[in-house]
Amino acid sequence: MRPPHELDRVRWRKLTHAYGSAEDLPGMLRGLYGDEEAVGEALFELNGAFQGDTPGYASSAVQAVPFLAHAALHSPSRQRDGALMLLALFAEPHEDAAVRAAVAREVEGLLPCLRDPAPAVRRAALRLPAAAADLLAPQVRESALAEADALYAADPVVPIRADALALRVLLGRTGALPLDSPQPPIRLAAAILTAMTSGPPYAPEVVRIFAEAEPEQGYEDDGEYGEYGEGDSAAADLADLWAEATEGPYDPSYAEEEAEEQAEDADGAPGSYEADDAPGASRGDRLVADFPWPGTDLPGTQVSALGDVLAADPDATFEVAARWIADGDEERRGSNLAENVLHEWRDREPAFLALALDALPHARHPGELANRIGAVTRWVALDPAPGVRLRDTLHAHASGAEDQPAREALLALVRARDPRALDLLPERPGPAALRAAAVHFPAQSARLVPVLRRELAAPKLWGGDAVILVEALAALGPAAVREAQEELTGCLREDRAGLTAARTLGDAGAGSPEVLGLLRMALHHRDTRMRATAAVAYSRLTGEPAAAVNVLAPLLASPGEAPLHLPLIEALGPAASRLLPRVESLLREPYEPTRVAAAAATFWLTGDPARATPVLTAAVAPTPTGLKALKALAAMGPAPAELHPALTEFATSPRRQLGPSTAEEPHPDVQLRDLARRLLAAS
């Protein structure tokens, strides 16, 4: 530990944190000794300074740890639990080894915090030896174990006794676990620890305890039970701050998908995002997912330790979720728990959808009903044969008087492939529902195109909705596009969904003198994506590749622009061979999405897979970029032999390999599995 008067002995200016120079860290650390407002601000700033996996943060974090430890023990603030939580987060197994070692050196000196009169401090202090357990010296481990024994035996706050039980097991204490404890938090902790030890499938007694678990309760600062409130715990506030840490580097390959997702969100279609999928997921996200601490998740987090344990046993999860739903599904805890199964496991959609239907009557108002139906919308397309009860329930809601749940139910009914949805679409023609109808009912073009044309011609149509409607026409094929050429020309003329309209007209070969004139004008558009897409469409419609080549060449010379435009080369093929030298130079780019797009473009320009195959093979993975690499390889012929183990995993794993996207149908994981199966069969 180091007291604040030693802060000036560290050469902070030579160190860095998330925002640059670490010369402001002394001010933040001194703030931990101020009044409560100053301490809260200091904790906020320290969280920001060390958020995510910022390169170079370790050197300043190592220096900050002894000062944080001193503040955790000696600051007069009621928010000392915040400093303890920062230290515990630094000690997580995924953190930098030097930072973890620095925290481990402070654990012994901070053990007195386990006897602090403030419950929030005691509970935060329990996390510290838990996080650093693998680094503790034997004597420190024994001291921590003795403290945990004492807390488990006599602490007046039952959740802290449950935490102490977990720490005892983590530090090596053996013996029977109190599955029959009269205290629910202790009984739940014992059940989770038993499940972690035994592995799935879990014993019926353990599952019964899980099902009986009440929504998590915290404690007020006076040590009594109660819900966490604002300001009750600095550690609780930090849980939310960590969850807001910045994500990893931006992937331009997501650009169009993100635009479409925003369009769908505005239309009311549900989105889904898992923080753990992000390349730079925050420490807070990993704490929830990986922290070895059962039964003690922080307020504000979305996945509890119980949820993590249940994720390994989907049958047990559904059993617990069914009980919670039958008991009223408070705050959708049963529904959310059941839906978590689908993020982890394949082919469990029918069981989830049955539970989702059971949960619908618990909706208290139309907005909540629409939200609950949205869970069905997200997954019903993955059910190979949606049942009669499901489809009839959706049809009843889609025919109802309340507009918000009716629109959501109609979208779900379309994704359930129920033809009755086609009768309802003209009255509630939501863009997302129309696009889904184009995907799931491609033979019904005669019924869908008139509705799509009417909606595209609406005078106050928002641009994001227009994008979705144009995509629906594209999904129905060239004949539908030509039938709606007047409306698509209007999109170009008004610069409303112009990029999607240009691409769709070019793909369908639907050119007219006015279309060609508008595309020529767009060659000078301020938006480079519109400029490039219009150039490619113009070249395809006229048979003159020079227009596209002249626009694309300077754009491909810009590293920031290249990933956005390389996919357009597929539509040009060998006619754009002048671009080959520039495209081949991008095969050496450090950014993987750029390399993958360049490799695919190399094949489209030459027809020779030799240069592209090694780059694409190296990129194949259960990620959006990896799926693009696999699609490109599939267009080239049989998959390389070295990919067969990965393809077998993609094709046969019961676990979900790739997360959802609101902008894609079918689900990306379905695409991945089907593609892997096809490539294996061809090999």
CSV table of N, CA, C and O in Angstrom, one decimal, residues 594-677:
chain,number,residue,atom,x,y,z
A,594,THR,N,-10.7,-6.4,-44.3
A,594,THR,CA,-10.1,-5.9,-45.5
A,594,THR,C,-9.5,-7.0,-46.3
A,594,THR,O,-9.7,-7.2,-47.5
A,595,ARG,N,-8.7,-7.8,-45.7
A,595,ARG,CA,-8.0,-9.0,-46.3
A,595,ARG,C,-9.0,-9.9,-46.9
A,595,ARG,O,-8.9,-10.4,-48.1
A,596,VAL,N,-10.1,-10.2,-46.2
A,596,VAL,CA,-11.1,-11.2,-46.6
A,596,VAL,C,-11.8,-10.6,-47.9
A,596,VAL,O,-12.0,-11.3,-48.9
A,597,ALA,N,-12.2,-9.4,-47.8
A,597,ALA,CA,-12.9,-8.8,-48.9
A,597,ALA,C,-12.0,-8.7,-50.2
A,597,ALA,O,-12.4,-8.9,-51.3
A,598,ALA,N,-10.7,-8.4,-49.9
A,598,ALA,CA,-9.7,-8.3,-51.0
A,598,ALA,C,-9.5,-9.7,-51.6
A,598,ALA,O,-9.4,-9.9,-52.9
A,599,ALA,N,-9.5,-10.8,-50.8
A,599,ALA,CA,-9.3,-12.1,-51.3
A,599,ALA,C,-10.4,-12.5,-52.2
A,599,ALA,O,-10.2,-13.1,-53.3
A,600,ALA,N,-11.7,-12.3,-51.7
A,600,ALA,CA,-12.8,-12.6,-52.5
A,600,ALA,C,-12.8,-11.8,-53.8
A,600,ALA,O,-13.1,-12.4,-54.9
A,601,ALA,N,-12.4,-10.5,-53.8
A,601,ALA,CA,-12.4,-9.7,-55.0
A,601,ALA,C,-11.4,-10.2,-56.0
A,601,ALA,O,-11.6,-10.2,-57.2
A,602,THR,N,-10.2,-10.7,-55.4
A,602,THR,CA,-9.2,-11.3,-56.3
A,602,THR,C,-9.7,-12.4,-57.1
A,602,THR,O,-9.5,-12.6,-58.3
A,603,PHE,N,-10.5,-13.3,-56.5
A,603,PHE,CA,-11.1,-14.4,-57.2
A,603,PHE,C,-12.1,-13.9,-58.2
A,603,PHE,O,-12.1,-14.4,-59.4
A,604,TRP,N,-12.9,-13.0,-57.9
A,604,TRP,CA,-13.9,-12.5,-58.9
A,604,TRP,C,-13.3,-11.8,-60.1
A,604,TRP,O,-13.8,-11.9,-61.2
A,605,LEU,N,-12.1,-11.2,-59.9
A,605,LEU,CA,-11.5,-10.5,-61.0
A,605,LEU,C,-10.7,-11.5,-61.9
A,605,LEU,O,-10.6,-11.3,-63.1
A,606,THR,N,-10.2,-12.6,-61.3
A,606,THR,CA,-9.4,-13.5,-62.1
A,606,THR,C,-10.0,-14.9,-62.3
A,606,THR,O,-9.6,-15.6,-63.3
A,607,GLY,N,-10.9,-15.3,-61.5
A,607,GLY,CA,-11.4,-16.7,-61.6
A,607,GLY,C,-10.5,-17.7,-61.0
A,607,GLY,O,-10.8,-18.9,-61.1
A,608,ASP,N,-9.3,-17.3,-60.5
A,608,ASP,CA,-8.3,-18.2,-60.0
A,608,ASP,C,-8.3,-18.1,-58.5
A,608,ASP,O,-8.0,-17.0,-57.9
A,609,PRO,N,-8.6,-19.2,-57.8
A,609,PRO,CA,-8.6,-19.2,-56.3
A,609,PRO,C,-7.3,-19.2,-55.6
A,609,PRO,O,-7.2,-19.2,-54.4
A,610,ALA,N,-6.2,-19.4,-56.4
A,610,ALA,CA,-4.9,-19.6,-55.7
A,610,ALA,C,-4.5,-18.5,-54.7
A,610,ALA,O,-4.0,-18.8,-53.6
A,611,ARG,N,-4.6,-17.3,-55.1
A,611,ARG,CA,-4.2,-16.2,-54.2
A,611,ARG,C,-5.2,-16.0,-53.1
A,611,ARG,O,-4.8,-15.6,-52.0
A,612,ALA,N,-6.5,-16.3,-53.3
A,612,ALA,CA,-7.5,-16.0,-52.3
A,612,ALA,C,-7.6,-17.1,-51.3
A,612,ALA,O,-7.9,-16.8,-50.1
A,613,THR,N,-7.4,-18.3,-51.6
A,613,THR,CA,-7.7,-19.4,-50.7
A,613,THR,C,-7.0,-19.3,-49.4
A,613,THR,O,-7.6,-19.5,-48.3
A,614,PRO,N,-5.7,-19.1,-49.4
A,614,PRO,CA,-5.0,-19.1,-48.1
A,614,PRO,C,-5.5,-18.0,-47.2
A,614,PRO,O,-5.6,-18.2,-45.9
A,615,VAL,N,-5.8,-16.8,-47.7
A,615,VAL,CA,-6.3,-15.7,-46.9
A,615,VAL,C,-7.7,-16.0,-46.3
A,615,VAL,O,-7.9,-15.9,-45.1
A,616,LEU,N,-8.5,-16.6,-47.2
A,616,LEU,CA,-9.9,-16.9,-46.7
A,616,LEU,C,-9.9,-18.0,-45.7
A,616,LEU,O,-10.6,-18.0,-44.7
A,617,THR,N,-9.1,-19.0,-46.0
A,617,THR,CA,-9.0,-20.2,-45.1
A,617,THR,C,-8.6,-19.8,-43.7
A,617,THR,O,-9.1,-20.2,-42.7
A,618,ALA,N,-7.6,-18.9,-43.6
A,618,ALA,CA,-7.1,-18.4,-42.3
A,618,ALA,C,-8.1,-17.6,-41.6
A,618,ALA,O,-8.1,-17.5,-40.3
A,619,ALA,N,-9.1,-17.0,-42.3
A,619,ALA,CA,-10.1,-16.2,-41.6
A,619,ALA,C,-11.4,-16.9,-41.2
A,619,ALA,O,-12.2,-16.3,-40.5
A,620,VAL,N,-11.5,-18.1,-41.7
A,620,VAL,CA,-12.8,-18.9,-41.3
A,620,VAL,C,-12.9,-19.1,-39.8
A,620,VAL,O,-12.0,-19.6,-39.2
A,621,ALA,N,-14.0,-18.6,-39.3
A,621,ALA,CA,-14.3,-18.7,-37.8
A,621,ALA,C,-15.7,-18.4,-37.6
A,621,ALA,O,-16.4,-17.8,-38.5
A,622,PRO,N,-16.3,-18.7,-36.5
A,622,PRO,CA,-17.7,-18.3,-36.2
A,622,PRO,C,-17.9,-16.9,-35.9
A,622,PRO,O,-18.3,-16.5,-34.8
A,623,THR,N,-17.6,-16.0,-36.8
A,623,THR,CA,-17.7,-14.6,-36.7
A,623,THR,C,-18.3,-14.0,-38.0
A,623,THR,O,-18.3,-14.7,-39.0
A,624,PRO,N,-18.9,-12.8,-38.0
A,624,PRO,CA,-19.4,-12.3,-39.3
A,624,PRO,C,-18.4,-12.3,-40.4
A,624,PRO,O,-18.7,-12.6,-41.5
A,625,THR,N,-17.1,-11.9,-40.1
A,625,THR,CA,-16.1,-11.9,-41.1
A,625,THR,C,-15.7,-13.3,-41.5
A,625,THR,O,-15.5,-13.6,-42.7
A,626,GLY,N,-15.7,-14.2,-40.6
A,626,GLY,CA,-15.4,-15.6,-40.9
A,626,GLY,C,-16.5,-16.2,-41.8
A,626,GLY,O,-16.2,-17.0,-42.6
A,627,LEU,N,-17.7,-15.9,-41.5
A,627,LEU,CA,-18.8,-16.4,-42.4
A,627,LEU,C,-18.7,-15.8,-43.8
A,627,LEU,O,-18.9,-16.6,-44.8
A,628,LYS,N,-18.3,-14.6,-43.9
A,628,LYS,CA,-18.0,-14.0,-45.3
A,628,LYS,C,-16.9,-14.8,-46.0
A,628,LYS,O,-17.0,-15.1,-47.2
A,629,ALA,N,-15.9,-15.1,-45.2
A,629,ALA,CA,-14.8,-15.9,-45.8
A,629,ALA,C,-15.2,-17.2,-46.3
A,629,ALA,O,-14.9,-17.7,-47.4
A,630,LEU,N,-16.1,-17.9,-45.5
A,630,LEU,CA,-16.6,-19.2,-45.8
A,630,LEU,C,-17.5,-19.1,-47.1
A,630,LEU,O,-17.4,-20.0,-47.9
A,631,LYS,N,-18.3,-18.1,-47.2
A,631,LYS,CA,-19.1,-18.0,-48.3
A,631,LYS,C,-18.3,-17.8,-49.6
A,631,LYS,O,-18.6,-18.3,-50.7
A,632,ALA,N,-17.2,-17.0,-49.5
A,632,ALA,CA,-16.4,-16.8,-50.7
A,632,ALA,C,-15.7,-18.1,-51.0
A,632,ALA,O,-15.6,-18.4,-52.2
A,633,LEU,N,-15.2,-18.9,-50.1
A,633,LEU,CA,-14.6,-20.2,-50.4
A,633,LEU,C,-15.6,-21.1,-51.0
A,633,LEU,O,-15.2,-21.9,-51.9
A,634,ALA,N,-16.8,-21.1,-50.6
A,634,ALA,CA,-17.9,-22.0,-51.2
A,634,ALA,C,-18.1,-21.7,-52.6
A,634,ALA,O,-18.4,-22.6,-53.4
A,635,ALA,N,-17.9,-20.4,-53.0
A,635,ALA,CA,-18.1,-20.1,-54.4
A,635,ALA,C,-16.9,-20.6,-55.3
A,635,ALA,O,-17.0,-20.6,-56.5
A,636,MET,N,-15.8,-21.0,-54.7
A,636,MET,CA,-14.6,-21.3,-55.4
A,636,MET,C,-14.5,-22.8,-55.7
A,636,MET,O,-13.7,-23.3,-56.5
A,637,GLY,N,-15.2,-23.6,-54.9
A,637,GLY,CA,-15.1,-25.1,-55.1
A,637,GLY,C,-15.0,-25.8,-53.7
A,637,GLY,O,-15.4,-25.2,-52.7
A,638,PRO,N,-14.5,-27.0,-53.7
A,638,PRO,CA,-14.4,-27.8,-52.5
A,638,PRO,C,-13.5,-27.0,-51.4
A,638,PRO,O,-12.6,-26.3,-51.8
A,639,ALA,N,-13.9,-27.2,-50.2
A,639,ALA,CA,-13.2,-26.6,-49.1
A,639,ALA,C,-11.8,-27.2,-48.9
A,639,ALA,O,-11.7,-28.5,-49.0
A,640,PRO,N,-10.8,-26.5,-48.5
A,640,PRO,CA,-9.5,-27.1,-48.2
A,640,PRO,C,-9.6,-28.1,-47.1
A,640,PRO,O,-10.4,-27.9,-46.2
A,641,ALA,N,-8.7,-29.1,-47.2
A,641,ALA,CA,-8.8,-30.2,-46.2
A,641,ALA,C,-8.6,-29.7,-44.8
A,641,ALA,O,-9.2,-30.2,-43.8
A,642,GLU,N,-7.7,-28.7,-44.6
A,642,GLU,CA,-7.4,-28.2,-43.3
A,642,GLU,C,-8.6,-27.5,-42.6
A,642,GLU,O,-8.6,-27.3,-41.4
A,643,LEU,N,-9.7,-27.2,-43.4
A,643,LEU,CA,-10.9,-26.6,-42.8
A,643,LEU,C,-11.9,-27.7,-42.3
A,643,LEU,O,-12.8,-27.3,-41.6
A,644,HIS,N,-11.7,-28.9,-42.6
A,644,HIS,CA,-12.7,-29.9,-42.3
A,644,HIS,C,-13.0,-30.1,-40.8
A,644,HIS,O,-14.1,-30.2,-40.4
A,645,PRO,N,-12.0,-30.0,-39.9
A,645,PRO,CA,-12.3,-30.0,-38.5
A,645,PRO,C,-13.2,-28.9,-38.1
A,645,PRO,O,-14.2,-29.1,-37.3
A,646,ALA,N,-12.9,-27.7,-38.6
A,646,ALA,CA,-13.8,-26.5,-38.2
A,646,ALA,C,-15.1,-26.7,-38.8
A,646,ALA,O,-16.2,-26.4,-38.2
A,647,LEU,N,-15.2,-27.1,-40.1
A,647,LEU,CA,-16.5,-27.3,-40.7
A,647,LEU,C,-17.3,-28.3,-40.0
A,647,LEU,O,-18.6,-28.2,-39.9
A,648,THR,N,-16.7,-29.4,-39.5
A,648,THR,CA,-17.4,-30.4,-38.8
A,648,THR,C,-18.0,-29.8,-37.5
A,648,THR,O,-19.1,-30.1,-37.1
A,649,GLU,N,-17.2,-29.0,-36.8
A,649,GLU,CA,-17.7,-28.3,-35.6
A,649,GLU,C,-18.9,-27.4,-35.9
A,649,GLU,O,-19.9,-27.4,-35.2
A,650,PHE,N,-18.8,-26.6,-37.0
A,650,PHE,CA,-19.9,-25.7,-37.4
A,650,PHE,C,-21.1,-26.5,-37.7
A,650,PHE,O,-22.2,-26.1,-37.5
A,651,ALA,N,-20.9,-27.7,-38.4
A,651,ALA,CA,-22.1,-28.5,-38.9
A,651,ALA,C,-22.7,-29.3,-37.8
A,651,ALA,O,-24.0,-29.6,-37.9
A,652,THR,N,-22.0,-29.8,-36.8
A,652,THR,CA,-22.6,-30.8,-35.9
A,652,THR,C,-22.7,-30.3,-34.5
A,652,THR,O,-23.3,-31.0,-33.7
A,653,SER,N,-22.1,-29.2,-34.1
A,653,SER,CA,-22.1,-28.8,-32.7
A,653,SER,C,-23.5,-28.5,-32.2
A,653,SER,O,-24.3,-27.8,-32.9
A,654,PRO,N,-23.9,-29.0,-31.1
A,654,PRO,CA,-25.2,-28.5,-30.5
A,654,PRO,C,-25.2,-27.1,-30.0
A,654,PRO,O,-26.2,-26.6,-29.7
A,655,ARG,N,-24.0,-26.5,-29.9
A,655,ARG,CA,-23.9,-25.2,-29.4
A,655,ARG,C,-24.0,-24.2,-30.5
A,655,ARG,O,-23.6,-24.4,-31.6
A,656,ARG,N,-24.6,-23.0,-30.2
A,656,ARG,CA,-24.7,-21.9,-31.1
A,656,ARG,C,-23.3,-21.4,-31.4
A,656,ARG,O,-22.5,-21.2,-30.5
A,657,GLN,N,-23.0,-21.3,-32.7
A,657,GLN,CA,-21.7,-20.9,-33.1
A,657,GLN,C,-21.6,-19.4,-33.4
A,657,GLN,O,-20.6,-18.8,-33.2
A,658,LEU,N,-22.7,-18.8,-33.9
A,658,LEU,CA,-22.7,-17.4,-34.4
A,658,LEU,C,-23.9,-16.7,-33.9
A,658,LEU,O,-25.0,-17.3,-34.0
A,659,GLY,N,-23.7,-15.5,-33.4
A,659,GLY,CA,-24.9,-14.8,-32.8
A,659,GLY,C,-25.8,-14.3,-33.9
A,659,GLY,O,-25.6,-14.3,-35.1
A,660,PRO,N,-27.0,-13.7,-33.4
A,660,PRO,CA,-28.0,-13.3,-34.3
A,660,PRO,C,-27.7,-11.9,-34.9
A,660,PRO,O,-26.9,-11.2,-34.5
A,661,SER,N,-28.4,-11.6,-36.0
A,661,SER,CA,-28.4,-10.3,-36.6
A,661,SER,C,-29.8,-10.0,-37.1
A,661,SER,O,-30.5,-10.8,-37.7
A,662,THR,N,-30.3,-8.8,-36.6
A,662,THR,CA,-31.7,-8.4,-37.0
A,662,THR,C,-31.8,-8.1,-38.5
A,662,THR,O,-32.8,-8.0,-39.1
A,663,ALA,N,-30.6,-8.0,-39.2
A,663,ALA,CA,-30.6,-7.6,-40.6
A,663,ALA,C,-30.6,-8.8,-41.5
A,663,ALA,O,-30.5,-8.6,-42.7
A,664,GLU,N,-30.5,-10.0,-41.0
A,664,GLU,CA,-30.3,-11.1,-41.9
A,664,GLU,C,-31.4,-12.2,-41.6
A,664,GLU,O,-31.7,-12.5,-40.5
A,665,GLU,N,-31.9,-12.7,-42.7
A,665,GLU,CA,-32.7,-13.9,-42.6
A,665,GLU,C,-32.1,-14.8,-43.8
A,665,GLU,O,-32.0,-14.4,-44.9
A,666,PRO,N,-31.9,-16.1,-43.5
A,666,PRO,CA,-32.0,-16.8,-42.2
A,666,PRO,C,-30.9,-16.3,-41.2
A,666,PRO,O,-30.0,-15.6,-41.6
A,667,HIS,N,-31.0,-16.8,-40.0
A,667,HIS,CA,-30.1,-16.5,-38.9
A,667,HIS,C,-28.7,-16.8,-39.3
A,667,HIS,O,-28.5,-17.8,-40.0
A,668,PRO,N,-27.7,-16.0,-39.0
A,668,PRO,CA,-26.3,-16.3,-39.4
A,668,PRO,C,-25.8,-17.6,-39.0
A,668,PRO,O,-25.1,-18.3,-39.7
A,669,ASP,N,-26.2,-18.1,-37.8
A,669,ASP,CA,-25.8,-19.4,-37.4
A,669,ASP,C,-26.4,-20.5,-38.3
A,669,ASP,O,-25.7,-21.5,-38.5
A,670,VAL,N,-27.6,-20.3,-38.7
A,670,VAL,CA,-28.2,-21.3,-39.7
A,670,VAL,C,-27.4,-21.3,-41.0
A,670,VAL,O,-27.2,-22.3,-41.6
A,671,GLN,N,-27.1,-20.1,-41.5
A,671,GLN,CA,-26.3,-20.0,-42.7
A,671,GLN,C,-24.9,-20.7,-42.5
A,671,GLN,O,-24.5,-21.5,-43.4
A,672,LEU,N,-24.3,-20.5,-41.3
A,672,LEU,CA,-23.0,-21.1,-41.1
A,672,LEU,C,-23.1,-22.7,-41.1
A,672,LEU,O,-22.3,-23.4,-41.7
A,673,ARG,N,-24.1,-23.2,-40.4
A,673,ARG,CA,-24.3,-24.6,-40.3
A,673,ARG,C,-24.6,-25.2,-41.7
A,673,ARG,O,-24.0,-26.2,-42.1
A,674,ASP,N,-25.5,-24.6,-42.4
A,674,ASP,CA,-25.9,-25.1,-43.7
A,674,ASP,C,-24.7,-25.1,-44.7
A,674,ASP,O,-24.5,-26.0,-45.5
A,675,LEU,N,-24.0,-24.0,-44.7
A,675,LEU,CA,-22.8,-23.9,-45.5
A,675,LEU,C,-21.8,-24.9,-45.2
A,675,LEU,O,-21.2,-25.5,-46.1
A,676,ALA,N,-21.5,-25.1,-43.9
A,676,ALA,CA,-20.5,-26.1,-43.5
A,676,ALA,C,-21.0,-27.5,-44.0
A,676,ALA,O,-20.2,-28.3,-44.5
A,677,ARG,N,-22.2,-27.8,-43.8
A,677,ARG,CA,-22.7,-29.1,-44.3
A,677,ARG,C,-22.6,-29.3,-45.8
A,677,ARG,O,-22.2,-30.4,-46.2
